[in-house]
Amino acid sequence: MTAAAAKTRAALIPLFLIAMGVVGIENALTRYFAVAKWSEYGYWIISIVMAGFALSGVVVALFRDSVARHGVILRTILPAAMVIAAAVGYQLVTANAFNPLQLQNPTTWPDQVKNIGLYYATLLPFFFLAGLYISLIFVLNHREIGRVYGYDLIGAGLGAALALGLMFVVHPFLLAPVLLIPLAISTLFQPGKLNWLGAGLAGAALVAGEAILFLGAPPAFSEFKAIYAPLNTPGSAVVAEIRQPRGHYLLLENFTERVDADVSNNAGLMGIAGPPSTYGLYRDGNRIASLPKAGPLDAAYAPSALSAAPYALRQNPDVLLVGLSGGYRVAEALTLGARHIDGVEGEPVLRHALTHGLGPSPALRSDPRVTLLDGGPIAAAWRTGPNSYDVIDVSADFVDAAPANVTGVTEEAMAAYLAALKPGGALSISVSIRDFPVYALRVLATAREALLAKGISNPADHVLIYRSAWNARILISPTAWSPADVAALQAWCADRSFDVSWRSGMDVVAARAGLFNDLPSVSFDTGQMTSTGPDDAIANEVAAVLAGRPSPSSAAFHLRPATLDRPAFYSSLRLEHLDTLIKRLEVLPQAEIGALVNIAVLGQAIVIALLVLAAPVLFRRRAGGTKERKRLWPALYFPALGLGFLLVEIFLIDKAAFYLNDYSSAFALVLTSMLIFSGLGSMIAGNCARMPKAASLIGLIVVGAWIAAMLVGAEQFMMTSLDQPWAVKAALVVLAAAPVSLALGLPFPLGLIQVGDGRALPWAWGLNGAFSVVATPLANLMSRDIGFSSLLIVAAGLYALAFLVLPVAAPARRTAPMFEPAVPTDPFRDIPEPAPAALDPFPGRNSPSQTSPA
């Protein structure tokens, strides 16, 4: 190995550790947002990260000569500066008084916008310094771009894996102190005479940084989180805790925790006891289930619960329960006379609590009538086959219990349920109407498509709807409901003061006179009620939705069916009516706010990207008297790569989440696999520098073939292998990510080689970073409104564009004097002839906040 090559290898170890630490700090910040705030606001972290990288690329481009001249001393002191900037930034973030709920209040939102600005001001220095450091490594090791880039990506991938692994043992609020360490120890591996200085500075910075984090005000749950009030109730106690990448779980005991069941107001008159006291299980500050206390499960309240009607219509049923609510749904079904129960629990911690218990909460008692199935609800319906169940019961808290659970109420899921029902069987789906009754209409639209796909020409005859003041139950049958069924449901509801909102042939106007629970129709545009007496907003629109006609709500909201390609449950807002949404911001459900956050981040990202795109107008003449060569292709090539990579990655994460029935493990597998295999692809690119166009063509063919295979066969393959063990499916996910990731690792270093020397090199890095942050909110909005398959179609076009604009021939190497004007020798320089180069440390990669449910 030559001396220059040895120095390059030595410089790559610090780069590896810095990349690991930067991704780790980013993970720590997004986990803080998920736990203390709401996860959708973590998108701002991505915007800040890429803004810092893009800004550092522009600065290196503008001041290349000075940066290169002082590169070694900068490389020596930057890790210490990064440690201090990260510690101060994280501490100021946790002290920020940002309150998302006040963003929805017209009188308080200006102060919250200021708080958002403070997030940028406190975090931008760290990510700017990180980008500056990584660009320096490329400047000082310009002869092996592919190898350096590969170490960078692999370090980032392993950094993501490290952060996720730490989440099993470290409290999410304490991740940042641990993840400062890779930044500091990177100086121990710095080559050259100044490594002792860097190590001393970094050590002192680490001590100071840890002191800032541990001696400052500790992070805490904000007062608007669901856990805040019960956690601060007198006598409240945390009786169990679980730390995992998918969330921070706390089991609370206090007098406020009871089974979250919608029971009749007439329960006392009927002599039925109310829901019993329980433990409350919270994930990232949001309540997801009740867990039982010691002793037999008390489900005496079951006959008065809204969910009980199907068991009255179908005596002694065979039941598929989707979502077990800590075991209480099992106890309810048995109390109501279920003969046999197959149970599906999609949330992994809830499932573990059922089988092994959680803290003082016992496991579900063994019962020969109860079988707990593996996998998600679609897999369960497919596995059992047709004519298996009298009742399929989807619990009220199932969708909100885990991000992957939204696939359980898609068109494909309902088709699987209908196929698994016996003739005359009933599918029962609960929908909350306390925020927006429109969610019930969306479930109806989805049910209509599933019934039509089964060959049923008149879906209205196969649907019954009944409700309380807070929730609706939609009953769907593969056979038309009989008059006897309708009469039995009406009598059952009347005894409990529930309302029937739909039966075939219903006179909606006449039914208003007998309503127990008023549900007025409200205009979203004006906020005014459109009815003057008792009303049922759901009943008013059911006939139109089941017939596929426009209804009053369809003008303001999307009533489209949910599918596996477009599964988002809380995606009813029409974003094209942005002015109306802003005016009615205070009434929007929190679950819908994520789309508006995406729009805000997208707007910021576009501004940043346009500024970076315009950076060449600021480039000065080079010291040698020559001008920068004007080239258009980098302005198309590098944005296309930044956008395309993320679109592919987000598609893979979503499909893996459905396949594995767990978003967190899907994210970890896809992110780590894509970064590592892309890094390996970058190393290969270094050997293809003389044939960039041919290498790019091979990569394009691989990417195109992979995309075609995903669009044509991925869903069918997943459906037929859903019953495989988790480890097998995880291996298949990695296997699916490997070839496309290798191919995606080629274009970026090939493009850098073509750019050659000059300020265009760090500008290309800035472009890639800037458009990567554009891709994140753009991909989320596309998948929400168009579908995940659209991400692959657009990505294919972007990579084709990149191939077309990439020049055919690699630039000829220039001699050392042309890389840099003559300057006095710097005594700190240990590597001669630096060529200006910079590179996005994590180009086109999706950070954890970009798909975190939390």
mmCIF file of C-alpha atoms in Angstrom, residues 516-844:
data_model
loop_
_atom_site.group_PDB
_atom_site.id
_atom_site.type_symbol
_atom_site.label_atom_id
_atom_site.label_comp_id
_atom_site.label_asym_id
_atom_site.label_seq_id
_atom_site.Cartn_x
_atom_site.Cartn_y
_atom_site.Cartn_z
ATOM 1 C CA PHE A 516 -80.997 9.272 21.240
ATOM 2 C CA ASN A 517 -77.667 10.924 20.285
ATOM 3 C CA ASP A 518 -77.703 14.082 18.199
ATOM 4 C CA LEU A 519 -74.926 14.223 15.589
ATOM 5 C CA PRO A 520 -75.477 17.505 13.731
ATOM 6 C CA SER A 521 -74.165 18.130 10.246
ATOM 7 C CA VAL A 522 -71.606 20.945 10.262
ATOM 8 C CA SER A 523 -70.252 22.845 7.264
ATOM 9 C CA PHE A 524 -66.470 22.586 7.263
ATOM 10 C CA ASP A 525 -66.168 25.788 5.215
ATOM 11 C CA THR A 526 -68.101 27.947 7.676
ATOM 12 C CA GLY A 527 -68.117 25.931 10.880
ATOM 13 C CA GLN A 528 -71.889 26.404 11.092
ATOM 14 C CA MET A 529 -74.472 23.661 11.689
ATOM 15 C CA THR A 530 -76.621 22.970 8.641
ATOM 16 C CA SER A 531 -79.487 21.392 10.621
ATOM 17 C CA THR A 532 -82.024 23.017 12.939
ATOM 18 C CA GLY A 533 -83.199 19.963 14.890
ATOM 19 C CA PRO A 534 -81.985 16.480 15.850
ATOM 20 C CA ASP A 535 -79.763 15.122 13.121
ATOM 21 C CA ASP A 536 -77.500 12.236 12.151
ATOM 22 C CA ALA A 537 -74.617 13.449 9.978
ATOM 23 C CA ILE A 538 -73.643 9.889 9.048
ATOM 24 C CA ALA A 539 -77.134 8.784 8.068
ATOM 25 C CA ASN A 540 -77.493 11.794 5.779
ATOM 26 C CA GLU A 541 -74.681 10.584 3.509
ATOM 27 C CA VAL A 542 -74.615 6.790 3.708
ATOM 28 C CA ALA A 543 -76.869 6.165 0.709
ATOM 29 C CA ALA A 544 -74.762 8.389 -1.549
ATOM 30 C CA VAL A 545 -71.454 6.872 -0.424
ATOM 31 C CA LEU A 546 -72.643 3.277 -0.840
ATOM 32 C CA ALA A 547 -73.981 4.144 -4.293
ATOM 33 C CA GLY A 548 -70.705 5.793 -5.307
ATOM 34 C CA ARG A 549 -72.300 9.230 -5.699
ATOM 35 C CA PRO A 550 -70.924 12.569 -4.431
ATOM 36 C CA SER A 551 -72.112 13.543 -0.980
ATOM 37 C CA PRO A 552 -71.909 16.834 0.955
ATOM 38 C CA SER A 553 -68.696 15.735 2.708
ATOM 39 C CA SER A 554 -66.965 14.730 -0.524
ATOM 40 C CA ALA A 555 -66.648 18.385 -1.507
ATOM 41 C CA ALA A 556 -64.510 19.137 1.562
ATOM 42 C CA PHE A 557 -62.935 15.738 2.279
ATOM 43 C CA HIS A 558 -61.534 12.718 0.490
ATOM 44 C CA LEU A 559 -63.913 9.790 0.809
ATOM 45 C CA ARG A 560 -61.751 7.520 -1.311
ATOM 46 C CA PRO A 561 -61.204 3.899 -0.282
ATOM 47 C CA ALA A 562 -58.079 2.961 1.658
ATOM 48 C CA THR A 563 -55.850 0.449 -0.149
ATOM 49 C CA LEU A 564 -52.497 -1.184 0.528
ATOM 50 C CA ASP A 565 -51.007 1.255 -1.981
ATOM 51 C CA ARG A 566 -52.647 4.219 -0.218
ATOM 52 C CA PRO A 567 -53.322 2.955 3.326
ATOM 53 C CA ALA A 568 -53.243 6.169 5.388
ATOM 54 C CA PHE A 569 -56.399 6.160 7.536
ATOM 55 C CA TYR A 570 -56.191 9.787 8.669
ATOM 56 C CA SER A 571 -55.922 11.367 5.239
ATOM 57 C CA SER A 572 -59.327 12.905 4.625
ATOM 58 C CA LEU A 573 -58.250 16.534 4.142
ATOM 59 C CA ARG A 574 -58.260 17.986 0.639
ATOM 60 C CA LEU A 575 -54.925 19.755 0.660
ATOM 61 C CA GLU A 576 -55.837 21.722 -2.449
ATOM 62 C CA HIS A 577 -58.208 23.710 -0.187
ATOM 63 C CA LEU A 578 -55.329 24.967 1.929
ATOM 64 C CA ASP A 579 -56.902 28.347 2.673
ATOM 65 C CA THR A 580 -59.977 26.673 4.191
ATOM 66 C CA LEU A 581 -57.826 24.267 6.198
ATOM 67 C CA ILE A 582 -55.850 27.136 7.692
ATOM 68 C CA LYS A 583 -59.049 28.979 8.626
ATOM 69 C CA ARG A 584 -60.440 25.845 10.300
ATOM 70 C CA LEU A 585 -57.134 24.749 11.807
ATOM 71 C CA GLU A 586 -58.458 24.735 15.359
ATOM 72 C CA VAL A 587 -60.959 21.915 14.658
ATOM 73 C CA LEU A 588 -58.663 19.587 12.722
ATOM 74 C CA PRO A 589 -57.863 16.263 14.410
ATOM 75 C CA GLN A 590 -54.260 15.976 15.529
ATOM 76 C CA ALA A 591 -53.827 12.898 13.337
ATOM 77 C CA GLU A 592 -54.486 15.018 10.229
ATOM 78 C CA ILE A 593 -51.925 17.698 11.097
ATOM 79 C CA GLY A 594 -49.035 15.625 9.725
ATOM 80 C CA ALA A 595 -50.040 16.437 6.137
ATOM 81 C CA LEU A 596 -49.960 20.175 6.879
ATOM 82 C CA VAL A 597 -46.557 19.806 8.554
ATOM 83 C CA ASN A 598 -45.350 18.077 5.374
ATOM 84 C CA ILE A 599 -46.541 21.030 3.304
ATOM 85 C CA ALA A 600 -44.726 23.475 5.597
ATOM 86 C CA VAL A 601 -41.492 21.467 5.474
ATOM 87 C CA LEU A 602 -41.816 21.068 1.696
ATOM 88 C CA GLY A 603 -42.127 24.833 1.312
ATOM 89 C CA GLN A 604 -38.996 25.381 3.402
ATOM 90 C CA ALA A 605 -37.127 22.686 1.513
ATOM 91 C CA ILE A 606 -37.996 24.152 -1.877
ATOM 92 C CA VAL A 607 -36.712 27.570 -0.809
ATOM 93 C CA ILE A 608 -33.444 26.021 0.423
ATOM 94 C CA ALA A 609 -33.085 23.963 -2.757
ATOM 95 C CA LEU A 610 -33.624 26.985 -5.000
ATOM 96 C CA LEU A 611 -31.043 28.995 -3.065
ATOM 97 C CA VAL A 612 -28.489 26.211 -3.416
ATOM 98 C CA LEU A 613 -29.389 25.862 -7.087
ATOM 99 C CA ALA A 614 -28.631 29.565 -7.556
ATOM 100 C CA ALA A 615 -25.309 29.377 -5.688
ATOM 101 C CA PRO A 616 -23.104 29.352 -8.852
ATOM 102 C CA VAL A 617 -23.954 32.999 -9.508
ATOM 103 C CA LEU A 618 -21.974 33.749 -6.360
ATOM 104 C CA PHE A 619 -18.885 31.811 -7.409
ATOM 105 C CA ARG A 620 -15.936 34.162 -7.756
ATOM 106 C CA ARG A 621 -13.113 33.908 -10.258
ATOM 107 C CA ARG A 622 -10.517 31.410 -9.259
ATOM 108 C CA ALA A 623 -7.184 32.755 -8.059
ATOM 109 C CA GLY A 624 -5.484 31.590 -11.222
ATOM 110 C CA GLY A 625 -7.552 33.980 -13.311
ATOM 111 C CA THR A 626 -9.806 31.396 -14.996
ATOM 112 C CA LYS A 627 -13.550 31.242 -14.635
ATOM 113 C CA GLU A 628 -15.584 28.306 -13.418
ATOM 114 C CA ARG A 629 -16.785 26.303 -16.389
ATOM 115 C CA LYS A 630 -20.544 26.668 -16.834
ATOM 116 C CA ARG A 631 -22.324 23.321 -16.865
ATOM 117 C CA LEU A 632 -26.042 22.664 -16.749
ATOM 118 C CA TRP A 633 -26.048 18.912 -16.207
ATOM 119 C CA PRO A 634 -25.120 18.941 -12.460
ATOM 120 C CA ALA A 635 -28.195 21.114 -11.812
ATOM 121 C CA LEU A 636 -30.331 18.243 -13.128
ATOM 122 C CA TYR A 637 -28.229 15.231 -12.206
ATOM 123 C CA PHE A 638 -27.676 15.669 -8.464
ATOM 124 C CA PRO A 639 -31.216 16.837 -7.582
ATOM 125 C CA ALA A 640 -32.546 13.820 -9.493
ATOM 126 C CA LEU A 641 -30.374 11.505 -7.385
ATOM 127 C CA GLY A 642 -31.370 13.165 -4.110
ATOM 128 C CA LEU A 643 -35.060 12.860 -4.947
ATOM 129 C CA GLY A 644 -34.915 9.393 -6.498
ATOM 130 C CA PHE A 645 -33.044 7.646 -3.693
ATOM 131 C CA LEU A 646 -35.502 8.731 -1.025
ATOM 132 C CA LEU A 647 -38.550 7.847 -3.091
ATOM 133 C CA VAL A 648 -37.277 4.288 -3.427
ATOM 134 C CA GLU A 649 -36.397 4.108 0.255
ATOM 135 C CA ILE A 650 -39.759 5.351 1.523
ATOM 136 C CA PHE A 651 -41.550 2.864 -0.742
ATOM 137 C CA LEU A 652 -39.454 0.018 0.661
ATOM 138 C CA ILE A 653 -40.059 1.062 4.264
ATOM 139 C CA ASP A 654 -43.817 1.148 3.787
ATOM 140 C CA LYS A 655 -44.006 -2.240 2.091
ATOM 141 C CA ALA A 656 -41.690 -3.799 4.667
ATOM 142 C CA ALA A 657 -43.857 -2.368 7.471
ATOM 143 C CA PHE A 658 -46.902 -4.141 6.048
ATOM 144 C CA TYR A 659 -44.951 -7.358 5.407
ATOM 145 C CA LEU A 660 -43.377 -7.506 8.874
ATOM 146 C CA ASN A 661 -46.437 -6.013 10.578
ATOM 147 C CA ASP A 662 -44.134 -3.605 12.402
ATOM 148 C CA TYR A 663 -43.017 -0.170 11.255
ATOM 149 C CA SER A 664 -39.999 0.182 13.548
ATOM 150 C CA SER A 665 -38.228 -3.025 12.547
ATOM 151 C CA ALA A 666 -39.065 -2.307 8.894
ATOM 152 C CA PHE A 667 -37.490 1.119 9.146
ATOM 153 C CA ALA A 668 -34.360 -0.228 10.836
ATOM 154 C CA LEU A 669 -33.872 -3.027 8.310
ATOM 155 C CA VAL A 670 -34.442 -0.899 5.224
ATOM 156 C CA LEU A 671 -32.448 2.127 6.376
ATOM 157 C CA THR A 672 -29.431 0.119 7.505
ATOM 158 C CA SER A 673 -29.502 -2.205 4.477
ATOM 159 C CA MET A 674 -29.807 0.578 1.937
ATOM 160 C CA LEU A 675 -27.024 2.684 3.438
ATOM 161 C CA ILE A 676 -24.602 -0.240 3.739
ATOM 162 C CA PHE A 677 -25.280 -1.698 0.286
ATOM 163 C CA SER A 678 -25.199 1.772 -1.259
ATOM 164 C CA GLY A 679 -21.831 2.272 0.403
ATOM 165 C CA LEU A 680 -20.582 -0.937 -1.184
ATOM 166 C CA GLY A 681 -21.923 0.282 -4.521
ATOM 167 C CA SER A 682 -19.949 3.490 -4.098
ATOM 168 C CA MET A 683 -16.762 1.536 -3.581
ATOM 169 C CA ILE A 684 -17.465 -0.296 -6.839
ATOM 170 C CA ALA A 685 -17.963 3.066 -8.560
ATOM 171 C CA GLY A 686 -14.330 3.946 -7.903
ATOM 172 C CA ASN A 687 -13.311 1.177 -10.305
ATOM 173 C CA CYS A 688 -15.671 2.456 -13.020
ATOM 174 C CA ALA A 689 -14.332 5.996 -13.271
ATOM 175 C CA ARG A 690 -13.064 5.508 -16.839
ATOM 176 C CA MET A 691 -16.466 4.298 -18.058
ATOM 177 C CA PRO A 692 -18.995 6.395 -16.134
ATOM 178 C CA LYS A 693 -21.726 6.272 -18.753
ATOM 179 C CA ALA A 694 -21.523 2.499 -19.151
ATOM 180 C CA ALA A 695 -21.506 1.988 -15.379
ATOM 181 C CA SER A 696 -24.427 4.364 -15.046
ATOM 182 C CA LEU A 697 -26.340 2.439 -17.724
ATOM 183 C CA ILE A 698 -25.825 -0.835 -15.840
ATOM 184 C CA GLY A 699 -27.072 0.810 -12.659
ATOM 185 C CA LEU A 700 -30.102 2.228 -14.479
ATOM 186 C CA ILE A 701 -30.967 -1.200 -15.906
ATOM 187 C CA VAL A 702 -30.794 -2.768 -12.434
ATOM 188 C CA VAL A 703 -32.898 0.006 -10.901
ATOM 189 C CA GLY A 704 -35.444 -0.139 -13.725
ATOM 190 C CA ALA A 705 -35.768 -3.918 -13.557
ATOM 191 C CA TRP A 706 -36.135 -3.811 -9.792
ATOM 192 C CA ILE A 707 -38.835 -1.128 -9.965
ATOM 193 C CA ALA A 708 -40.725 -3.089 -12.613
ATOM 194 C CA ALA A 709 -40.563 -6.217 -10.450
ATOM 195 C CA MET A 710 -41.855 -4.306 -7.424
ATOM 196 C CA LEU A 711 -44.758 -2.791 -9.342
ATOM 197 C CA VAL A 712 -45.767 -6.055 -10.990
ATOM 198 C CA GLY A 713 -45.142 -8.757 -8.416
ATOM 199 C CA ALA A 714 -44.244 -7.417 -4.976
ATOM 200 C CA GLU A 715 -47.742 -7.273 -3.520
ATOM 201 C CA GLN A 716 -48.712 -10.728 -4.746
ATOM 202 C CA PHE A 717 -45.469 -12.198 -3.393
ATOM 203 C CA MET A 718 -46.041 -10.575 -0.010
ATOM 204 C CA MET A 719 -49.612 -11.838 0.168
ATOM 205 C CA THR A 720 -48.574 -15.425 -0.560
ATOM 206 C CA SER A 721 -45.758 -15.404 2.007
ATOM 207 C CA LEU A 722 -47.412 -13.507 4.879
ATOM 208 C CA ASP A 723 -47.522 -16.678 6.974
ATOM 209 C CA GLN A 724 -43.738 -17.158 6.948
ATOM 210 C CA PRO A 725 -41.776 -16.694 10.204
ATOM 211 C CA TRP A 726 -40.680 -13.147 10.991
ATOM 212 C CA ALA A 727 -36.972 -13.957 10.532
ATOM 213 C CA VAL A 728 -37.614 -15.343 7.044
ATOM 214 C CA LYS A 729 -39.587 -12.267 6.051
ATOM 215 C CA ALA A 730 -36.901 -9.974 7.480
ATOM 216 C CA ALA A 731 -34.251 -11.764 5.422
ATOM 217 C CA LEU A 732 -36.426 -11.363 2.319
ATOM 218 C CA VAL A 733 -36.695 -7.618 3.004
ATOM 219 C CA VAL A 734 -32.895 -7.300 3.146
ATOM 220 C CA LEU A 735 -32.595 -9.434 0.025
ATOM 221 C CA ALA A 736 -35.050 -7.170 -1.779
ATOM 222 C CA ALA A 737 -33.184 -4.012 -0.718
ATOM 223 C CA ALA A 738 -29.690 -5.256 -1.628
ATOM 224 C CA PRO A 739 -29.625 -5.150 -5.465
ATOM 225 C CA VAL A 740 -31.320 -1.791 -5.882
ATOM 226 C CA SER A 741 -29.176 -0.275 -3.104
ATOM 227 C CA LEU A 742 -25.958 -1.461 -4.763
ATOM 228 C CA ALA A 743 -27.119 0.120 -8.006
ATOM 229 C CA LEU A 744 -28.179 3.343 -6.265
ATOM 230 C CA GLY A 745 -24.703 3.659 -4.769
ATOM 231 C CA LEU A 746 -23.104 4.059 -8.219
ATOM 232 C CA PRO A 747 -24.466 7.322 -9.678
ATOM 233 C CA PHE A 748 -23.397 9.825 -7.030
ATOM 234 C CA PRO A 749 -19.629 9.141 -7.002
ATOM 235 C CA LEU A 750 -19.692 8.724 -10.789
ATOM 236 C CA GLY A 751 -21.209 12.174 -11.034
ATOM 237 C CA LEU A 752 -18.608 13.646 -8.692
ATOM 238 C CA ILE A 753 -15.835 12.215 -10.835
ATOM 239 C CA GLN A 754 -17.407 13.864 -13.883
ATOM 240 C CA VAL A 755 -17.736 17.204 -12.109
ATOM 241 C CA GLY A 756 -13.997 17.226 -11.543
ATOM 242 C CA ASP A 757 -12.250 19.936 -9.544
ATOM 243 C CA GLY A 758 -13.518 23.395 -8.739
ATOM 244 C CA ARG A 759 -16.358 24.888 -6.780
ATOM 245 C CA ALA A 760 -18.928 22.805 -8.658
ATOM 246 C CA LEU A 761 -17.942 19.792 -6.563
ATOM 247 C CA PRO A 762 -19.133 21.050 -3.155
ATOM 248 C CA TRP A 763 -22.066 22.687 -4.956
ATOM 249 C CA ALA A 764 -23.076 19.242 -6.246
ATOM 250 C CA TRP A 765 -23.007 17.966 -2.683
ATOM 251 C CA GLY A 766 -25.213 20.849 -1.558
ATOM 252 C CA LEU A 767 -27.660 20.193 -4.390
ATOM 253 C CA ASN A 768 -27.998 16.547 -3.471
ATOM 254 C CA GLY A 769 -28.588 17.359 0.185
ATOM 255 C CA ALA A 770 -31.050 20.148 -0.527
ATOM 256 C CA PHE A 771 -33.183 18.038 -2.845
ATOM 257 C CA SER A 772 -33.029 15.083 -0.444
ATOM 258 C CA VAL A 773 -34.977 17.129 2.081
ATOM 259 C CA VAL A 774 -37.425 18.112 -0.669
ATOM 260 C CA ALA A 775 -37.988 14.404 -1.295
ATOM 261 C CA THR A 776 -39.053 13.557 2.256
ATOM 262 C CA PRO A 777 -42.249 15.632 2.590
ATOM 263 C CA LEU A 778 -42.921 15.266 -1.144
ATOM 264 C CA ALA A 779 -42.866 11.466 -0.884
ATOM 265 C CA ASN A 780 -45.193 11.492 2.108
ATOM 266 C CA LEU A 781 -47.682 13.734 0.312
ATOM 267 C CA MET A 782 -47.489 11.631 -2.861
ATOM 268 C CA SER A 783 -48.056 8.371 -1.004
ATOM 269 C CA ARG A 784 -50.972 9.946 0.872
ATOM 270 C CA ASP A 785 -52.814 11.275 -2.161
ATOM 271 C CA ILE A 786 -51.589 9.215 -5.130
ATOM 272 C CA GLY A 787 -50.179 6.010 -3.681
ATOM 273 C CA PHE A 788 -46.845 4.411 -2.889
ATOM 274 C CA SER A 789 -46.506 2.985 -6.396
ATOM 275 C CA SER A 790 -46.246 6.549 -7.696
ATOM 276 C CA LEU A 791 -42.960 6.912 -5.790
ATOM 277 C CA LEU A 792 -41.349 4.167 -7.859
ATOM 278 C CA ILE A 793 -42.690 5.509 -11.145
ATOM 279 C CA VAL A 794 -41.304 8.981 -10.433
ATOM 280 C CA ALA A 795 -38.012 7.514 -9.146
ATOM 281 C CA ALA A 796 -37.594 5.574 -12.418
ATOM 282 C CA GLY A 797 -38.043 8.803 -14.372
ATOM 283 C CA LEU A 798 -35.538 10.650 -12.186
ATOM 284 C CA TYR A 799 -32.833 8.016 -12.598
ATOM 285 C CA ALA A 800 -33.461 7.931 -16.338
ATOM 286 C CA LEU A 801 -33.023 11.717 -16.405
ATOM 287 C CA ALA A 802 -29.777 11.419 -14.429
ATOM 288 C CA PHE A 803 -28.443 8.873 -16.918
ATOM 289 C CA LEU A 804 -29.347 11.031 -19.909
ATOM 290 C CA VAL A 805 -27.612 14.173 -18.637
ATOM 291 C CA LEU A 806 -24.442 12.476 -17.359
ATOM 292 C CA PRO A 807 -21.564 13.259 -19.768
ATOM 293 C CA VAL A 808 -20.053 10.366 -21.706
ATOM 294 C CA ALA A 809 -16.353 10.885 -20.987
ATOM 295 C CA ALA A 810 -14.626 11.327 -17.663
ATOM 296 C CA PRO A 811 -12.677 14.606 -17.339
ATOM 297 C CA ALA A 812 -8.944 14.443 -17.807
ATOM 298 C CA ARG A 813 -6.893 14.699 -14.635
ATOM 299 C CA ARG A 814 -5.242 18.013 -14.074
ATOM 300 C CA THR A 815 -1.901 18.628 -12.478
ATOM 301 C CA ALA A 816 -1.579 19.751 -8.914
ATOM 302 C CA PRO A 817 -1.107 23.497 -9.569
ATOM 303 C CA MET A 818 -4.461 23.611 -11.362
ATOM 304 C CA PHE A 819 -6.265 22.226 -8.346
ATOM 305 C CA GLU A 820 -5.170 25.092 -6.154
ATOM 306 C CA PRO A 821 -3.378 28.408 -6.697
ATOM 307 C CA ALA A 822 0.107 28.770 -5.355
ATOM 308 C CA VAL A 823 0.037 29.605 -1.652
ATOM 309 C CA PRO A 824 2.592 29.546 1.131
ATOM 310 C CA THR A 825 3.158 26.076 2.528
ATOM 311 C CA ASP A 826 0.939 25.337 5.485
ATOM 312 C CA PRO A 827 3.004 23.681 8.252
ATOM 313 C CA PHE A 828 -0.090 21.763 9.426
ATOM 314 C CA ARG A 829 -0.764 20.104 6.066
ATOM 315 C CA ASP A 830 0.030 16.397 6.100
ATOM 316 C CA ILE A 831 -1.513 15.489 2.729
ATOM 317 C CA PRO A 832 -0.423 17.424 -0.364
ATOM 318 C CA GLU A 833 -2.412 18.542 -3.395
ATOM 319 C CA PRO A 834 -5.925 18.805 -1.972
ATOM 320 C CA ALA A 835 -8.582 18.881 -4.636
ATOM 321 C CA PRO A 836 -11.873 20.547 -3.731
ATOM 322 C CA ALA A 837 -14.549 17.949 -3.152
ATOM 323 C CA ALA A 838 -17.488 17.562 -0.903
ATOM 324 C CA LEU A 839 -20.183 15.031 -0.499
ATOM 325 C CA ASP A 840 -23.525 14.644 1.204
ATOM 326 C CA PRO A 841 -22.857 12.322 4.125
ATOM 327 C CA PHE A 842 -26.205 10.646 3.745
ATOM 328 C CA PRO A 843 -27.510 11.513 0.278
ATOM 329 C CA GLY A 844 -31.076 10.580 -0.383
#
